[in-house]
Amino acid sequence: VINQEKPDLVALQEVDRFTIRSGKDLDQAKAIAEGTGMNFHFAKALDRSGGDYGVAILSKFPILGSKTVSLPVVSGTGAELRALGLVEVTLADSKKVVFASVHLDHLADKNRELQAREAVKALLAYKDVPVFLGGDFNMTPDNPVWNTIRQQFVMACTSCPGTAPATNPTRTIDYMLLNKHAAASFSVRNYYTVEDKYASDHLPVVMKLEYE
């Protein structure tokens, strides 16, 4: 799917690294990066199945800097820690941008609210450059937790396509977002899902941008 779409940057979620369930010798982010000819950053969220579990980013451009931010959960909810991963890259015209990948809790709004607040706070440090955030937010567009995210980010879609499950999707829970600086510097020329039932249990989302 990635080689078919030829993206500049990719946000991946639910990525395994050296786990029993996926293969103790398999670093998924590295393997996908090698298979697509891209650079990568893996952001660990927690220990899982004898290895690491988290999110990852692929980049056609050299990665100038990277960061992993742990996203907490409300005590007693039984939820998993999640992670925000980000990279700093310079585009072909020397424009610096930040690209991030996130995976929010699937159990409760109070966890999503806490994690969204921490993610927005971490990305606020880059408010003076364009920031793009992609991920599995585990909530539909009408969820009130979006009010926290909208303080700094806007959705790239207005009528957002369904993303889950991959077969006959009924919910929109995966999105691409732009911070205010990015929204002022880029125009969204296209936004769509790719029909694919093999790569993931969610449909991949593609956002095509153009410089203003």
mmCIF file of C-alpha atoms in Angstrom:
data_model
loop_
_atom_site.group_PDB
_atom_site.id
_atom_site.type_symbol
_atom_site.label_atom_id
_atom_site.label_comp_id
_atom_site.label_asym_id
_atom_site.label_seq_id
_atom_site.Cartn_x
_atom_site.Cartn_y
_atom_site.Cartn_z
ATOM 1 C CA VAL A 1 0.000 0.000 0.000
ATOM 2 C CA ILE A 2 2.793 2.447 0.906
ATOM 3 C CA ASN A 3 4.740 1.711 -2.261
ATOM 4 C CA GLN A 4 1.562 2.137 -4.290
ATOM 5 C CA GLU A 5 0.765 5.585 -2.836
ATOM 6 C CA LYS A 6 4.397 6.785 -2.652
ATOM 7 C CA PRO A 7 3.894 9.145 0.330
ATOM 8 C CA ASP A 8 6.523 11.512 1.682
ATOM 9 C CA LEU A 9 5.598 10.728 5.300
ATOM 10 C CA VAL A 10 3.670 7.907 6.977
ATOM 11 C CA ALA A 11 2.108 7.568 10.444
ATOM 12 C CA LEU A 12 1.809 3.966 11.666
ATOM 13 C CA GLN A 13 0.072 2.653 14.774
ATOM 14 C CA GLU A 14 0.096 -0.700 16.604
ATOM 15 C CA VAL A 15 3.672 -1.454 15.602
ATOM 16 C CA ASP A 16 5.563 -4.408 17.120
ATOM 17 C CA ARG A 17 9.271 -4.703 17.749
ATOM 18 C CA PHE A 18 10.857 -8.054 18.645
ATOM 19 C CA THR A 19 7.624 -9.540 20.022
ATOM 20 C CA ILE A 20 6.661 -13.190 20.373
ATOM 21 C CA ARG A 21 3.409 -12.666 18.501
ATOM 22 C CA SER A 22 4.987 -10.999 15.452
ATOM 23 C CA GLY A 23 8.487 -12.498 15.542
ATOM 24 C CA LYS A 24 11.338 -12.094 18.005
ATOM 25 C CA ASP A 25 13.671 -11.146 15.160
ATOM 26 C CA LEU A 26 11.249 -8.693 13.549
ATOM 27 C CA ASP A 27 11.453 -4.931 13.962
ATOM 28 C CA GLN A 28 8.304 -4.003 12.036
ATOM 29 C CA ALA A 29 9.101 -0.312 11.603
ATOM 30 C CA LYS A 30 12.583 -1.078 10.318
ATOM 31 C CA ALA A 31 11.299 -3.825 8.004
ATOM 32 C CA ILE A 32 8.607 -1.602 6.503
ATOM 33 C CA ALA A 33 11.116 1.229 6.118
ATOM 34 C CA GLU A 34 13.497 -1.083 4.265
ATOM 35 C CA GLY A 35 10.655 -2.364 2.088
ATOM 36 C CA THR A 36 9.663 1.166 1.100
ATOM 37 C CA GLY A 37 13.080 2.829 0.950
ATOM 38 C CA MET A 38 12.214 5.270 3.736
ATOM 39 C CA ASN A 39 13.742 6.432 7.019
ATOM 40 C CA PHE A 40 11.948 5.604 10.266
ATOM 41 C CA HIS A 41 11.401 6.455 13.917
ATOM 42 C CA PHE A 42 9.810 3.981 16.346
ATOM 43 C CA ALA A 43 8.101 5.398 19.456
ATOM 44 C CA LYS A 44 7.599 2.780 22.158
ATOM 45 C CA ALA A 45 4.422 2.913 24.236
ATOM 46 C CA LEU A 46 4.807 -0.217 26.382
ATOM 47 C CA ASP A 47 6.163 -3.741 26.747
ATOM 48 C CA ARG A 48 4.043 -6.258 24.822
ATOM 49 C CA SER A 49 4.396 -9.964 24.051
ATOM 50 C CA GLY A 50 8.038 -10.106 25.128
ATOM 51 C CA GLY A 51 9.006 -7.044 23.110
ATOM 52 C CA ASP A 52 8.048 -3.447 22.348
ATOM 53 C CA TYR A 53 4.760 -1.968 21.093
ATOM 54 C CA GLY A 54 4.034 1.541 19.916
ATOM 55 C CA VAL A 55 3.745 3.847 16.917
ATOM 56 C CA ALA A 56 6.148 4.659 14.107
ATOM 57 C CA ILE A 57 6.853 7.214 11.412
ATOM 58 C CA LEU A 58 8.325 6.696 7.963
ATOM 59 C CA SER A 59 9.938 9.572 6.082
ATOM 60 C CA LYS A 60 11.226 9.974 2.548
ATOM 61 C CA PHE A 61 13.359 12.821 3.894
ATOM 62 C CA PRO A 62 16.280 12.487 6.319
ATOM 63 C CA ILE A 63 15.092 12.659 9.929
ATOM 64 C CA LEU A 64 16.792 15.641 11.567
ATOM 65 C CA GLY A 65 15.346 15.033 15.034
ATOM 66 C CA SER A 66 12.887 12.684 16.697
ATOM 67 C CA LYS A 67 11.031 12.400 19.961
ATOM 68 C CA THR A 68 8.809 9.962 21.840
ATOM 69 C CA VAL A 69 6.193 11.246 24.284
ATOM 70 C CA SER A 70 4.507 8.798 26.674
ATOM 71 C CA LEU A 71 0.755 9.368 26.968
ATOM 72 C CA PRO A 72 -0.690 8.483 30.404
ATOM 73 C CA VAL A 73 -3.994 6.909 31.436
ATOM 74 C CA VAL A 74 -6.384 7.617 34.291
ATOM 75 C CA SER A 75 -5.583 5.376 37.249
ATOM 76 C CA GLY A 76 -7.938 2.460 37.725
ATOM 77 C CA THR A 77 -9.285 2.360 34.154
ATOM 78 C CA GLY A 78 -7.191 -0.638 33.157
ATOM 79 C CA ALA A 79 -6.089 1.135 29.992
ATOM 80 C CA GLU A 80 -2.747 0.881 28.219
ATOM 81 C CA LEU A 81 -0.121 3.566 28.062
ATOM 82 C CA ARG A 82 0.025 5.054 24.582
ATOM 83 C CA ALA A 83 2.658 7.089 22.727
ATOM 84 C CA LEU A 84 3.135 10.074 20.477
ATOM 85 C CA GLY A 85 6.065 9.893 18.094
ATOM 86 C CA LEU A 86 7.341 12.851 16.098
ATOM 87 C CA VAL A 87 10.083 13.675 13.632
ATOM 88 C CA GLU A 88 11.532 16.891 12.295
ATOM 89 C CA VAL A 89 12.333 16.939 8.580
ATOM 90 C CA THR A 90 13.226 19.473 5.911
ATOM 91 C CA LEU A 91 11.237 19.328 2.683
ATOM 92 C CA ALA A 92 12.719 19.737 -0.787
ATOM 93 C CA ASP A 93 12.486 23.538 -0.659
ATOM 94 C CA SER A 94 14.209 23.669 2.759
ATOM 95 C CA LYS A 95 10.929 24.171 4.619
ATOM 96 C CA LYS A 96 11.107 22.567 8.061
ATOM 97 C CA VAL A 97 8.055 20.618 9.232
ATOM 98 C CA VAL A 98 7.153 18.283 12.081
ATOM 99 C CA PHE A 99 5.259 15.062 11.432
ATOM 100 C CA ALA A 100 3.720 13.040 14.252
ATOM 101 C CA SER A 101 1.927 9.739 14.814
ATOM 102 C CA VAL A 102 -0.430 9.013 17.711
ATOM 103 C CA HIS A 103 -2.681 6.230 18.994
ATOM 104 C CA LEU A 104 -5.253 7.194 21.634
ATOM 105 C CA ASP A 105 -7.011 4.931 24.130
ATOM 106 C CA HIS A 106 -9.939 2.822 22.903
ATOM 107 C CA LEU A 107 -11.709 2.369 26.261
ATOM 108 C CA ALA A 108 -12.846 5.705 27.682
ATOM 109 C CA ASP A 109 -13.129 9.400 26.882
ATOM 110 C CA LYS A 110 -11.402 10.344 30.124
ATOM 111 C CA ASN A 111 -8.280 8.536 28.928
ATOM 112 C CA ARG A 112 -8.527 10.034 25.461
ATOM 113 C CA GLU A 113 -8.978 13.488 26.988
ATOM 114 C CA LEU A 114 -5.870 13.088 29.146
ATOM 115 C CA GLN A 115 -3.802 11.714 26.280
ATOM 116 C CA ALA A 116 -5.034 14.352 23.844
ATOM 117 C CA ARG A 117 -4.127 17.090 26.310
ATOM 118 C CA GLU A 118 -0.597 15.698 26.745
ATOM 119 C CA ALA A 119 -0.119 15.259 22.994
ATOM 120 C CA VAL A 120 -1.267 18.798 22.215
ATOM 121 C CA LYS A 121 0.987 20.176 24.959
ATOM 122 C CA ALA A 122 3.999 18.320 23.541
ATOM 123 C CA LEU A 123 3.323 19.552 20.008
ATOM 124 C CA LEU A 124 2.750 23.124 21.176
ATOM 125 C CA ALA A 125 6.534 23.429 21.392
ATOM 126 C CA TYR A 126 6.556 23.337 17.564
ATOM 127 C CA LYS A 127 3.752 25.837 16.960
ATOM 128 C CA ASP A 128 6.022 28.101 14.911
ATOM 129 C CA VAL A 129 6.480 25.468 12.199
ATOM 130 C CA PRO A 130 3.950 23.382 10.241
ATOM 131 C CA VAL A 131 2.951 20.281 12.216
ATOM 132 C CA PHE A 132 1.039 17.340 10.746
ATOM 133 C CA LEU A 133 -0.495 14.748 13.055
ATOM 134 C CA GLY A 134 -1.839 11.415 11.881
ATOM 135 C CA GLY A 135 -3.252 8.605 13.912
ATOM 136 C CA ASP A 136 -5.862 6.298 15.298
ATOM 137 C CA PHE A 137 -7.810 8.586 17.625
ATOM 138 C CA ASN A 138 -10.403 5.925 18.505
ATOM 139 C CA MET A 139 -13.259 8.444 18.384
ATOM 140 C CA THR A 140 -15.753 9.716 15.848
ATOM 141 C CA PRO A 141 -15.795 13.361 14.649
ATOM 142 C CA ASP A 142 -18.588 14.332 17.071
ATOM 143 C CA ASN A 143 -16.694 13.279 20.203
ATOM 144 C CA PRO A 144 -16.290 16.175 22.713
ATOM 145 C CA VAL A 145 -12.605 15.296 23.250
ATOM 146 C CA TRP A 146 -11.950 16.969 19.897
ATOM 147 C CA ASN A 147 -12.467 20.320 21.659
ATOM 148 C CA THR A 148 -9.108 19.807 23.373
ATOM 149 C CA ILE A 149 -7.368 18.987 20.100
ATOM 150 C CA ARG A 150 -9.003 21.866 18.196
ATOM 151 C CA GLN A 151 -7.145 24.353 20.354
ATOM 152 C CA GLN A 152 -4.132 23.751 18.112
ATOM 153 C CA PHE A 153 -5.223 21.480 15.254
ATOM 154 C CA VAL A 154 -7.798 21.267 12.482
ATOM 155 C CA MET A 155 -9.016 18.170 10.668
ATOM 156 C CA ALA A 156 -7.887 17.855 7.077
ATOM 157 C CA CYS A 157 -11.294 16.414 6.167
ATOM 158 C CA THR A 158 -14.743 17.961 6.370
ATOM 159 C CA SER A 159 -16.795 14.915 5.444
ATOM 160 C CA CYS A 160 -14.361 12.341 6.775
ATOM 161 C CA PRO A 161 -14.446 8.862 5.173
ATOM 162 C CA GLY A 162 -15.033 5.754 7.267
ATOM 163 C CA THR A 163 -11.849 3.974 8.322
ATOM 164 C CA ALA A 164 -12.870 1.017 10.498
ATOM 165 C CA PRO A 165 -13.267 -1.852 10.057
ATOM 166 C CA ALA A 166 -11.283 -2.272 6.835
ATOM 167 C CA THR A 167 -14.131 -4.316 5.345
ATOM 168 C CA ASN A 168 -17.273 -2.199 4.951
ATOM 169 C CA PRO A 169 -16.168 0.582 7.356
ATOM 170 C CA THR A 170 -18.870 2.003 9.614
ATOM 171 C CA ARG A 171 -16.825 4.427 11.765
ATOM 172 C CA THR A 172 -14.363 7.239 11.229
ATOM 173 C CA ILE A 173 -11.638 7.011 13.883
ATOM 174 C CA ASP A 174 -8.404 7.624 11.913
ATOM 175 C CA TYR A 175 -7.474 11.138 10.814
ATOM 176 C CA MET A 176 -4.836 13.492 9.481
ATOM 177 C CA LEU A 177 -4.625 16.879 11.255
ATOM 178 C CA LEU A 178 -2.779 20.153 10.677
ATOM 179 C CA ASN A 179 -1.721 22.699 13.255
ATOM 180 C CA LYS A 180 -2.600 26.349 12.645
ATOM 181 C CA HIS A 181 0.750 27.106 11.026
ATOM 182 C CA ALA A 182 0.393 24.153 8.652
ATOM 183 C CA ALA A 183 -3.200 25.082 7.789
ATOM 184 C CA ALA A 184 -2.004 28.577 6.826
ATOM 185 C CA SER A 185 0.919 27.267 4.752
ATOM 186 C CA PHE A 186 -0.628 24.295 2.942
ATOM 187 C CA SER A 187 -3.847 23.504 1.097
ATOM 188 C CA VAL A 188 -5.431 20.060 1.310
ATOM 189 C CA ARG A 189 -5.830 18.968 -2.308
ATOM 190 C CA ASN A 190 -7.128 15.471 -1.648
ATOM 191 C CA TYR A 191 -8.076 13.283 1.299
ATOM 192 C CA TYR A 192 -9.176 9.690 0.876
ATOM 193 C CA THR A 193 -8.911 6.112 2.101
ATOM 194 C CA VAL A 194 -7.293 3.254 0.211
ATOM 195 C CA GLU A 195 -9.253 0.040 -0.136
ATOM 196 C CA ASP A 196 -7.033 -2.635 1.367
ATOM 197 C CA LYS A 197 -7.990 -5.489 3.671
ATOM 198 C CA TYR A 198 -4.571 -7.061 4.153
ATOM 199 C CA ALA A 199 -2.278 -4.434 5.628
ATOM 200 C CA SER A 200 -4.477 -3.437 8.581
ATOM 201 C CA ASP A 201 -7.870 -3.826 10.212
ATOM 202 C CA HIS A 202 -8.340 -0.089 9.489
ATOM 203 C CA LEU A 203 -8.244 1.597 6.092
ATOM 204 C CA PRO A 204 -5.178 3.733 5.375
ATOM 205 C CA VAL A 205 -5.842 7.465 5.092
ATOM 206 C CA VAL A 206 -4.055 9.564 2.484
ATOM 207 C CA MET A 207 -3.747 13.353 2.611
ATOM 208 C CA LYS A 208 -2.296 15.257 -0.330
ATOM 209 C CA LEU A 209 -1.052 18.774 0.348
ATOM 210 C CA GLU A 210 0.144 21.709 -1.710
ATOM 211 C CA TYR A 211 2.175 24.709 -0.602
ATOM 212 C CA GLU A 212 0.243 27.958 -0.504
#
